[in-house]
Amino acid sequence: MKFYNRLKRSYDKQINGRGLAIFRMFYCLILLCEISQIFYFRHLIFDKIPYIELSEIEFGIPIGIWLISVLFLFFGLFTRFFSVLNYIMGLILIGSINTYEYHVFYAYMGINFLFMFMPISQCLSLDRLINKLKYSNTTFQYNPQQNISQLYYFIPVLSGLALVYFDSVFWKLGSPMWYNGLGVWEPSSLPMIVHTNTSWLLNNEILVKFLGYLTLVFEAVFLFVFFRKKWRVPLLIIGLGLHLGILVTFPIPWFALIACSIYILMIPVTFWDKIFNRKSKTSKLDVFYDTECPLCVRTKITVNHLSNSGRIKFLTVQYDATENKYLKDKTEEQLLTDIHSVDKNGNVYAGVNTYIQIMRYIWYLYPISLVLRAPGIFHFANAVYGYVAKNRTKERCTDENCGYDPPSIPDDSKFKLLHNLTLKDLKFKLLHLYIVMAIVLQGILIYHSYLSENIQQALGFNDSKVDVVLEKSVSLVDKVSKTLLGVTHHVVFTDKIHFDSYDHVVAVAYIRKDGSEKLLPIIDNNGSPSKYIYSFNWVKWTFRVNGINVDQNKLEKGVRDFTAFWAHKNGVSLTDAKFKIKVKKIESSSVWKDNHLEIQMNKPWIDGGYVEWKNDQYYPSIKEIEKL
């Protein structure tokens, strides 16, 4: 009951929704980058053999639909529809990606699910503008409520960070790498794991171990304190530092940036108030509009929605134009026929030129103002504007003859579903159900963690009949919850699976007709990931094509797919092509060593065999990597 009451107080507390809107926009930008990468590599991901044995479905179209839906969400246009479409497309496409999947995919599914139910378009959206226009007229200008429930700030943090960290701790505490303080050092000391050489940090044993233990403590306490006001800023600083470090070090940029986007919700709302309430003391452009014209009023509402900087000021033709010395030679009929404006230097603009100036003073519309000035485009825009203005003047548009009928403005707190249940009450009950369900599901999945396994083993519970049943049940829960809600286990960066005895780096080079070699953009000369090996490709190549123990069959298929994809993209014919396999034998270490990463990067390349393509047929001759 105490938990329920705390949630209810948070739900009833109203705060400005700009932070949620900025999170929406930043999140959508990162998701657009991920989808664009999926689109570029779609033949590598989905084809049986890239560009040779194509997938049964052309995935370019559904990926394009997904991208468009996220673009609409970025602008906050038709948000409810496109949030549902975004979730469905993510469900279909992420569900179709098998060996290229990686953990951030399920962060997307969790946030995409929440987007369908959250007021993400309450601020900084075109939907908000549509509502303003819908409910406004010449005598009343509707300004929708900007405040939203505080709980909407907490839920994505709970789903995307707190539960992820909490589950992760149970894996880390069963990992010697982490409880020995090497959770930051060991992964960052293997060349195929990092895309940046951070030896300056790794060579400081005390500092790097401190960061490892700090990560453990931070993840362990985050769930229990992130919603407390006094803890919010310290957690924000540490969390951003952690994920910016991941961004700099590891080739998983979208994972790092998605976490950073969620941290936007922990920035105090007073910060956004200070940013958005900063306005220019004097206007740069005065725009004169007809107060009796609904179209003109809507122009004012639209411009003020797009720019809240104070640089553009709207004044009336009827009451203010006569006071402006620069408009003395303009008749009222001229001012009513064409929209006029005056800049800070006294320059007078009319018609399309006024709109060009308006866009000039809205920074993100400035490029459009430049386009509109171009010969041809300007004349076309001027002709369109002239036609609209001329027809508007012939029959004066008022609320009466335009047939404007203002609808009633909805209010969730007054919309009753039952005698004692409003729409607002129902929303809270659904949010409460989601929170409890997410916590319970994540708690169930902890049964699979290393720490849980160690406890079971100590108690002699491993492999018992009860354990077998529980394992199957938890696996079933995981399969459903991660697909639909993004709730899953987070076994990320542990020694047992990822790093212990990982003693090889595999690169591929194309042998040109003159005998020279060209490294494919998979692994560079230092043994680090090259430009192909980011995000899901990094996980695929580093841990599935390769890995702690090399499966020769998986390695051969992986080399086949990457060489076929690269060849097509670079115009290399596979009727006769040869690629060399290069191997760098390195050492992983479970104890701290000075300058370990540099030493591994400088290890020499040795011959790992070759593969050939003849008439689009693949012939591998790769040596056994483990025996080199």
XYZ file of C-alpha atoms in Angstrom:
628
model
C 0.000 0.000 0.000
C 2.887 2.361 0.779
C 4.334 1.712 -2.672
C 0.920 2.328 -4.262
C 0.470 5.599 -2.371
C 3.944 6.798 -3.349
C 3.167 6.103 -6.995
C -0.186 7.880 -6.663
C 1.469 10.997 -5.224
C 3.964 10.981 -8.065
C 1.156 10.535 -10.578
C -0.847 13.417 -9.123
C 2.150 15.745 -9.045
C 2.237 17.849 -12.217
C 5.495 19.151 -13.689
C 6.465 20.703 -17.005
C 6.609 18.166 -19.840
C 9.453 19.731 -21.834
C 11.997 17.264 -20.445
C 9.923 14.334 -21.680
C 9.618 15.994 -25.099
C 13.390 16.537 -25.341
C 13.894 12.896 -24.349
C 11.462 11.896 -27.127
C 13.387 13.861 -29.734
C 16.851 12.718 -28.620
C 15.713 9.106 -28.363
C 14.163 9.231 -31.839
C 17.386 10.643 -33.322
C 19.371 7.708 -31.907
C 16.766 5.192 -33.057
C 16.856 6.763 -36.537
C 20.624 6.194 -36.594
C 20.175 2.550 -35.578
C 17.472 1.970 -38.181
C 19.600 3.653 -40.861
C 22.455 1.283 -40.005
C 20.081 -1.678 -40.182
C 18.896 -0.427 -43.580
C 22.458 -0.124 -44.919
C 23.421 -3.606 -43.709
C 20.028 -5.239 -44.390
C 21.452 -7.682 -46.968
C 24.174 -8.712 -44.537
C 21.611 -9.240 -41.775
C 18.713 -10.857 -43.628
C 20.074 -12.521 -46.797
C 21.156 -16.147 -46.592
C 24.270 -15.060 -48.469
C 24.445 -11.284 -49.010
C 23.386 -10.304 -52.538
C 23.756 -13.927 -53.707
C 21.013 -15.865 -51.907
C 18.519 -13.142 -51.081
C 16.032 -13.236 -48.224
C 12.475 -14.224 -49.048
C 11.280 -10.737 -48.047
C 12.656 -7.423 -49.296
C 13.255 -5.763 -45.946
C 13.987 -2.327 -47.382
C 10.286 -1.359 -47.412
C 9.399 -2.324 -43.805
C 12.625 -0.750 -42.548
C 11.674 2.400 -44.463
C 8.213 2.385 -42.853
C 9.814 2.023 -39.422
C 12.157 4.910 -40.149
C 9.277 7.142 -41.277
C 7.252 6.321 -38.155
C 10.188 7.343 -35.928
C 10.616 10.538 -37.956
C 6.974 11.446 -37.272
C 7.540 10.737 -33.589
C 10.556 13.047 -33.586
C 8.371 15.905 -34.789
C 5.484 14.800 -32.581
C 3.035 14.559 -35.462
C 0.121 12.078 -35.292
C 1.975 10.695 -32.321
C -0.524 8.141 -31.125
C -0.785 6.408 -34.508
C 2.937 6.421 -35.229
C 3.887 5.300 -31.729
C 1.785 2.177 -32.328
C 3.278 1.715 -35.806
C 6.781 2.215 -34.391
C 6.177 -0.511 -31.800
C 4.739 -2.938 -34.354
C 7.568 -2.393 -36.868
C 10.171 -2.782 -34.147
C 8.479 -5.971 -32.985
C 8.510 -7.401 -36.517
C 12.003 -6.355 -37.558
C 13.839 -6.940 -34.299
C 12.081 -10.289 -34.095
C 13.448 -11.104 -37.561
C 17.054 -10.395 -36.576
C 18.667 -13.474 -35.090
C 22.437 -13.709 -34.906
C 22.829 -9.933 -35.246
C 20.700 -9.076 -32.227
C 22.262 -7.229 -29.300
C 21.069 -5.962 -25.939
C 20.048 -2.443 -26.968
C 17.331 -3.884 -29.230
C 15.324 -4.713 -26.120
C 15.831 -1.242 -24.692
C 14.153 -0.002 -27.883
C 11.268 -2.414 -27.401
C 10.729 -1.261 -23.819
C 10.747 2.458 -24.663
C 8.692 1.937 -27.834
C 6.065 0.125 -25.782
C 5.897 3.002 -23.284
C 5.653 5.606 -26.052
C 2.207 4.261 -26.959
C 0.840 5.289 -23.546
C 2.871 8.338 -22.552
C 2.072 12.031 -23.265
C 5.226 12.426 -25.335
C 3.644 15.064 -27.596
C 2.389 17.312 -24.801
C 5.242 19.755 -25.482
C 7.494 20.652 -28.430
C 5.367 18.833 -30.989
C 3.298 19.473 -34.069
C 0.391 17.679 -32.391
C 0.395 20.436 -29.789
C 0.276 23.011 -32.586
C -2.644 21.172 -34.215
C -4.537 21.295 -30.922
C -3.840 25.006 -30.582
C -5.211 25.640 -34.055
C -8.152 23.310 -33.517
C -9.459 25.016 -30.399
C -8.543 28.651 -31.160
C -10.420 31.469 -32.927
C -10.082 35.231 -33.277
C -11.420 35.846 -29.789
C -9.856 32.911 -27.933
C -6.415 31.373 -28.293
C -6.081 27.947 -26.728
C -2.762 27.098 -25.061
C -2.739 23.411 -24.052
C -1.520 22.446 -20.622
C 2.254 21.831 -20.605
C 2.311 19.999 -17.296
C 2.245 16.225 -17.120
C 2.392 13.672 -14.329
C 5.817 13.334 -12.710
C 5.408 9.564 -12.987
C 5.930 9.761 -16.761
C 9.479 10.939 -16.064
C 10.198 8.005 -13.764
C 8.813 5.081 -15.762
C 11.336 5.143 -18.689
C 14.161 5.520 -16.143
C 12.829 2.517 -14.240
C 12.427 0.405 -17.386
C 15.478 1.516 -19.363
C 18.041 1.992 -16.586
C 17.093 0.972 -13.046
C 15.892 -2.573 -13.762
C 18.684 -3.100 -16.297
C 21.323 -2.095 -13.739
C 19.729 -4.154 -10.972
C 19.671 -7.312 -13.083
C 23.193 -6.630 -14.338
C 24.560 -6.511 -10.780
C 23.492 -10.119 -10.159
C 25.564 -11.184 -13.150
C 28.532 -9.006 -12.216
C 28.632 -10.182 -8.590
C 29.076 -13.740 -9.865
C 31.920 -12.650 -12.131
C 35.514 -12.640 -10.760
C 36.406 -9.889 -13.221
C 33.974 -7.517 -11.536
C 34.399 -8.380 -7.864
C 38.181 -8.155 -8.348
C 37.751 -4.600 -9.620
C 38.663 -5.321 -13.264
C 35.216 -4.804 -14.810
C 36.367 -1.657 -16.557
C 39.981 -2.678 -17.212
C 39.707 -6.190 -18.676
C 37.255 -5.489 -21.546
C 39.054 -2.257 -22.390
C 42.416 -4.051 -22.621
C 41.546 -6.281 -25.581
C 41.998 -4.653 -29.020
C 39.021 -6.345 -30.741
C 36.719 -5.026 -27.989
C 37.605 -1.320 -28.166
C 37.693 1.249 -30.940
C 39.689 3.781 -28.913
C 43.037 3.338 -27.205
C 42.500 4.470 -23.603
C 45.811 3.221 -22.234
C 46.270 6.554 -20.418
C 43.406 5.471 -18.149
C 43.980 1.713 -18.112
C 47.579 2.111 -16.949
C 46.398 3.750 -13.710
C 45.567 0.684 -11.622
C 44.009 2.491 -8.666
C 41.791 4.707 -10.808
C 40.578 1.952 -13.115
C 39.743 -0.358 -10.199
C 37.924 2.492 -8.459
C 35.809 2.972 -11.589
C 35.041 -0.754 -11.655
C 33.824 -0.803 -8.064
C 31.991 2.503 -8.527
C 30.059 0.947 -11.413
C 29.041 -2.000 -9.211
C 27.879 0.189 -6.332
C 26.133 2.628 -8.683
C 24.156 -0.113 -10.424
C 23.276 -1.799 -7.119
C 21.745 1.318 -5.502
C 20.270 3.060 -8.545
C 16.880 1.298 -8.412
C 16.302 2.350 -4.805
C 17.263 6.024 -4.989
C 16.817 7.376 -8.545
C 13.355 8.781 -7.767
C 14.623 10.753 -4.739
C 15.240 14.406 -5.523
C 18.487 14.816 -3.576
C 20.040 11.785 -5.306
C 19.031 12.710 -8.814
C 21.875 15.029 -9.846
C 24.733 12.849 -8.426
C 23.261 9.802 -10.161
C 22.871 11.819 -13.360
C 26.534 12.846 -13.325
C 27.840 9.336 -12.604
C 25.463 7.694 -15.089
C 26.304 10.082 -17.916
C 29.999 9.614 -17.155
C 29.596 5.830 -17.309
C 27.800 5.824 -20.644
C 29.912 8.532 -22.252
C 32.901 6.370 -21.298
C 31.210 3.454 -23.101
C 30.620 5.720 -26.107
C 34.292 6.698 -26.283
C 35.702 3.220 -25.654
C 33.441 0.591 -27.193
C 31.907 0.366 -30.696
C 28.324 0.369 -29.410
C 27.439 4.071 -29.797
C 23.666 3.701 -29.962
C 23.572 1.738 -26.712
C 25.567 4.443 -24.946
C 23.509 7.284 -26.414
C 20.148 5.641 -25.703
C 21.117 5.458 -22.029
C 22.216 9.113 -22.175
C 18.853 10.041 -23.684
C 17.040 8.402 -20.756
C 19.184 10.396 -18.338
C 17.613 13.535 -19.847
C 14.562 12.653 -17.747
C 16.652 13.059 -14.580
C 17.662 16.622 -15.392
C 15.739 18.952 -13.040
C 12.778 20.548 -14.837
C 13.918 23.945 -13.534
C 16.887 23.648 -15.898
C 14.571 23.433 -18.906
C 12.490 26.307 -17.535
C 15.585 28.513 -17.509
C 16.524 27.462 -21.040
C 13.092 27.955 -22.586
C 12.179 31.074 -20.647
C 15.194 32.962 -21.921
C 13.825 35.459 -24.405
C 15.262 38.324 -26.366
C 14.483 41.619 -24.622
C 13.826 43.354 -27.934
C 12.236 41.853 -31.005
C 14.233 41.471 -34.220
C 11.139 41.405 -36.418
C 7.690 42.980 -35.865
C 4.939 41.230 -37.824
C 1.576 42.945 -38.324
C -1.481 40.715 -38.664
C -5.230 41.135 -39.094
C -6.949 40.306 -35.782
C -10.283 39.685 -37.537
C -8.935 37.006 -39.854
C -8.808 33.414 -38.523
C -6.129 32.517 -41.090
C -3.925 35.369 -39.859
C -4.518 34.422 -36.235
C -3.491 30.860 -37.044
C -0.339 32.180 -38.713
C 0.503 34.002 -35.494
C -0.193 30.894 -33.396
C 1.953 28.735 -35.694
C 4.929 31.093 -35.700
C 4.782 31.618 -31.928
C 4.654 27.843 -31.494
C 7.724 27.357 -33.672
C 9.661 30.190 -32.041
C 9.412 31.167 -28.405
C 12.608 33.209 -28.361
C 10.978 36.651 -28.414
C 12.834 37.574 -31.596
C 9.546 37.719 -33.539
C 6.754 39.906 -32.193
C 3.204 39.978 -33.560
C 1.341 43.293 -33.596
C -2.106 44.132 -34.936
C -2.883 46.042 -38.100
C -5.971 47.560 -36.470
C -4.312 48.954 -33.336
C -0.520 48.985 -33.720
C 0.314 49.690 -37.374
C -0.435 53.404 -37.119
C 2.138 53.702 -34.327
C 4.961 52.367 -36.502
C 6.790 55.150 -38.363
C 8.029 52.792 -41.063
C 4.476 51.939 -42.137
C 3.203 55.524 -42.453
C 3.022 55.277 -46.245
C 0.991 52.045 -46.135
C -2.800 52.178 -46.238
C -4.867 49.913 -44.011
C -6.122 48.131 -47.128
C -2.541 47.305 -48.158
C -1.724 46.040 -44.668
C -4.833 43.883 -44.619
C -4.178 42.500 -48.106
C -0.536 41.471 -47.536
C 1.124 40.516 -44.281
C 3.796 43.120 -43.456
C 6.797 43.114 -41.168
C 9.486 45.534 -40.040
C 12.955 44.441 -38.887
C 15.151 46.132 -36.298
C 16.804 48.265 -39.004
C 13.506 49.645 -40.259
C 13.330 47.526 -43.410
C 9.755 46.795 -44.461
C 8.788 43.421 -45.945
C 5.486 42.259 -47.408
C 3.946 38.962 -48.518
C 6.387 36.122 -49.114
C 9.292 38.314 -48.014
C 7.742 38.509 -44.547
C 7.628 34.726 -44.322
C 11.245 34.556 -45.482
C 12.216 36.919 -42.678
C 10.212 34.931 -40.140
C 12.077 31.760 -41.109
C 15.334 33.653 -40.975
C 14.793 34.342 -37.274
C 13.875 30.724 -36.446
C 17.234 28.954 -36.477
C 16.062 25.525 -37.661
C 14.000 27.081 -40.476
C 16.829 29.327 -41.675
C 17.857 26.923 -44.495
C 14.295 27.105 -45.871
C 14.510 30.905 -45.925
C 17.621 30.611 -48.092
C 15.877 28.204 -50.470
C 12.865 30.523 -50.789
C 15.140 33.361 -51.893
C 16.447 31.391 -54.850
C 15.283 32.621 -58.274
C 12.427 30.555 -59.609
C 11.473 29.193 -56.189
C 10.874 32.745 -54.933
C 8.725 33.623 -57.946
C 6.694 30.432 -57.567
C 6.162 31.022 -53.832
C 5.231 34.643 -54.500
C 2.650 33.560 -57.106
C 1.096 31.037 -54.695
C 0.986 33.598 -51.910
C -0.528 36.212 -54.230
C -3.277 33.818 -55.285
C -4.167 32.968 -51.675
C -4.055 36.613 -50.554
C -6.147 37.801 -53.493
C -8.877 35.238 -52.885
C -8.854 35.891 -49.153
C -9.379 39.595 -49.785
C -12.364 39.107 -52.079
C -14.394 37.381 -49.416
C -13.313 38.478 -45.994
C -12.823 35.435 -43.796
C -14.319 35.664 -40.338
C -15.318 33.067 -37.762
C -18.903 33.372 -38.940
C -18.517 32.878 -42.702
C -15.717 30.325 -42.276
C -18.124 28.235 -40.222
C -15.835 27.907 -37.190
C -17.496 25.889 -34.432
C -15.195 25.563 -31.417
C -15.394 22.027 -29.948
C -15.252 21.304 -26.224
C -11.761 20.780 -24.806
C -11.320 17.258 -23.333
C -10.324 16.728 -19.692
C -9.318 13.230 -18.544
C -10.148 13.989 -14.914
C -13.771 14.760 -15.833
C -14.274 12.026 -18.429
C -16.061 9.259 -16.522
C -15.840 5.644 -17.649
C -17.803 4.334 -14.668
C -19.595 5.961 -11.784
C -16.398 6.150 -9.706
C -13.736 5.704 -12.393
C -12.446 8.500 -14.608
C -10.102 8.148 -17.558
C -7.354 9.675 -15.420
C -7.894 6.988 -12.741
C -7.741 4.226 -15.352
C -4.454 5.552 -16.718
C -2.908 5.442 -13.257
C -4.106 1.895 -12.636
C -2.559 0.781 -15.940
C 0.718 2.528 -15.119
C 0.747 0.899 -11.691
C 0.112 -2.497 -13.284
C 2.961 -1.995 -15.760
C 5.434 -0.976 -13.048
C 4.582 -3.939 -10.825
C 4.691 -6.324 -13.796
C 8.079 -5.038 -14.996
C 9.597 -5.351 -11.508
C 8.194 -8.866 -11.000
C 9.337 -10.066 -14.432
C 12.843 -8.672 -13.917
C 12.947 -10.322 -10.496
C 12.038 -13.688 -12.017
C 14.776 -13.384 -14.635
C 17.434 -12.873 -11.948
C 17.171 -16.634 -11.363
C 19.366 -17.083 -14.449
C 22.178 -14.836 -13.152
C 25.682 -15.943 -12.182
C 25.169 -14.997 -8.549
C 21.980 -17.056 -8.436
C 23.783 -19.997 -10.049
C 26.615 -19.758 -7.495
C 24.113 -19.777 -4.616
C 22.242 -22.734 -6.129
C 25.488 -24.625 -6.526
C 26.522 -23.903 -2.933
C 23.144 -25.212 -1.738
C 23.343 -28.285 -3.987
C 20.223 -27.146 -5.831
C 21.731 -27.189 -9.325
C 20.251 -29.677 -11.794
C 17.566 -30.814 -9.370
C 14.104 -31.513 -10.760
C 12.804 -28.272 -9.305
C 15.735 -26.385 -10.820
C 15.062 -27.858 -14.271
C 11.395 -26.806 -14.099
C 12.316 -23.324 -12.902
C 14.923 -22.942 -15.656
C 12.377 -23.796 -18.342
C 9.780 -21.480 -16.802
C 12.201 -18.573 -16.538
C 13.353 -19.123 -20.141
C 9.741 -18.985 -21.306
C 9.110 -15.785 -19.330
C 12.280 -14.268 -20.796
C 11.288 -15.120 -24.356
C 7.899 -13.424 -24.030
C 8.890 -10.447 -21.869
C 11.944 -9.419 -23.873
C 10.047 -9.603 -27.148
C 6.979 -7.660 -26.046
C 8.253 -5.395 -23.257
C 12.032 -5.387 -23.604
C 12.367 -6.904 -20.113
C 15.200 -9.443 -20.218
C 18.425 -10.448 -18.511
C 21.507 -8.276 -18.990
C 24.596 -10.422 -19.055
C 26.775 -7.676 -20.507
C 30.586 -7.665 -20.290
C 31.358 -10.652 -18.078
C 34.518 -12.712 -18.154
C 32.906 -16.163 -18.336
C 31.123 -15.502 -21.627
C 33.029 -12.686 -23.259
C 36.677 -12.352 -22.255
C 38.335 -15.289 -20.451
C 40.859 -16.991 -22.747
C 39.872 -14.776 -25.703
C 43.312 -14.956 -27.301
C 42.862 -14.129 -30.988
C 41.852 -11.364 -33.362
C 40.733 -12.281 -36.874
C 40.949 -9.825 -39.760
C 40.215 -10.262 -43.456
C 42.160 -8.749 -46.353
C 41.274 -8.680 -50.036
C 44.111 -9.818 -52.298
C 44.173 -7.536 -55.327
C 45.142 -8.815 -58.765
C 48.601 -7.283 -58.344
C 49.102 -9.256 -55.129
C 48.745 -6.339 -52.739
C 46.396 -6.538 -49.750
C 43.511 -4.356 -48.663
C 42.094 -4.835 -45.178
C 38.330 -5.074 -45.157
C 36.692 -2.527 -42.796
C 36.159 -5.227 -40.179
C 39.351 -5.193 -38.116
C 42.064 -2.554 -38.550
C 45.820 -3.055 -38.403
C 45.864 -2.647 -34.604
C 43.307 -5.419 -34.230
C 40.499 -2.998 -33.315
C 37.019 -2.788 -34.869
C 36.904 -0.907 -38.157
C 33.980 1.029 -39.654
C 31.784 -2.033 -40.399
C 32.070 -3.386 -36.862
C 29.744 -1.189 -34.854
C 26.635 -2.005 -32.840
C 25.055 -5.296 -33.950
C 27.888 -6.029 -36.408
C 30.416 -5.773 -33.581
C 28.471 -8.271 -31.484
C 28.088 -10.557 -34.495
C 31.748 -10.554 -35.534
C 33.346 -10.433 -32.083
C 31.217 -12.910 -30.148
C 29.358 -15.055 -32.698
C 31.599 -15.335 -35.726
C 34.552 -15.400 -33.327
C 34.397 -15.645 -29.538
C 36.268 -17.220 -26.645
C 36.236 -20.577 -28.420
C 36.194 -20.445 -32.200
C 33.628 -22.559 -33.997
C 35.226 -23.087 -37.424
C 31.862 -23.515 -39.123
C 30.543 -20.215 -37.730
C 33.809 -18.488 -38.616
C 33.660 -19.711 -42.216
C 30.037 -18.587 -42.618
C 30.785 -15.230 -41.017
C 33.743 -14.589 -43.331
C 31.563 -15.661 -46.271
C 28.838 -13.171 -45.423
C 31.094 -10.217 -44.702
C 33.249 -10.742 -47.779
C 30.174 -11.109 -50.022
C 28.649 -7.934 -48.597
C 31.886 -5.941 -48.865
C 32.528 -7.160 -52.422
C 29.102 -6.011 -53.618
C 29.464 -2.609 -51.956
C 32.900 -2.102 -53.494
C 32.277 -3.423 -56.983
C 34.488 -6.490 -56.568
C 33.367 -9.414 -58.698
C 32.966 -12.738 -56.935
C 33.530 -14.701 -60.114
C 37.189 -14.761 -59.072
C 38.208 -13.189 -55.769
C 40.558 -14.218 -52.986
C 40.666 -13.051 -49.383
C 43.392 -13.644 -46.849
C 42.658 -14.467 -43.202
C 44.993 -12.699 -40.800
C 45.246 -13.641 -37.129
C 46.747 -11.754 -34.227
C 47.378 -14.016 -31.237
C 46.906 -12.006 -28.059
C 46.625 -12.589 -24.305
C 43.625 -11.944 -22.142
C 44.399 -11.331 -18.492
C 42.408 -11.727 -15.290
C 44.932 -9.607 -13.364
C 45.875 -5.984 -13.957
C 48.959 -5.429 -16.126
C 50.625 -2.217 -17.141
C 50.318 -1.179 -20.814
C 48.475 -4.399 -21.649
C 46.345 -2.965 -24.474
C 49.323 -1.424 -26.297
C 51.212 -4.705 -26.082
C 48.289 -6.635 -27.605
C 47.828 -4.088 -30.376
C 51.473 -4.433 -31.348
C 51.352 -8.231 -31.639
C 52.220 -9.380 -35.191
C 49.737 -10.743 -37.706
C 50.154 -14.384 -38.705
C 48.691 -16.376 -41.572
C 45.223 -17.801 -40.882
C 44.549 -19.261 -44.323
C 42.355 -17.843 -47.070
C 38.956 -18.042 -48.726
C 38.124 -17.904 -52.430
C 35.065 -16.984 -54.454
C 34.689 -18.531 -57.898
C 31.549 -17.906 -59.961
C 29.732 -16.780 -56.796
C 30.659 -20.025 -55.039
C 32.487 -19.873 -51.720
C 35.547 -22.038 -50.952
C 37.045 -21.577 -47.471
C 40.497 -22.753 -46.444
C 40.744 -21.253 -42.969
C 43.241 -22.713 -40.518
C 42.086 -23.802 -37.069
C 42.464 -20.568 -35.140
C 42.724 -22.269 -31.751
C 45.810 -24.237 -32.865
C 47.762 -21.324 -34.311
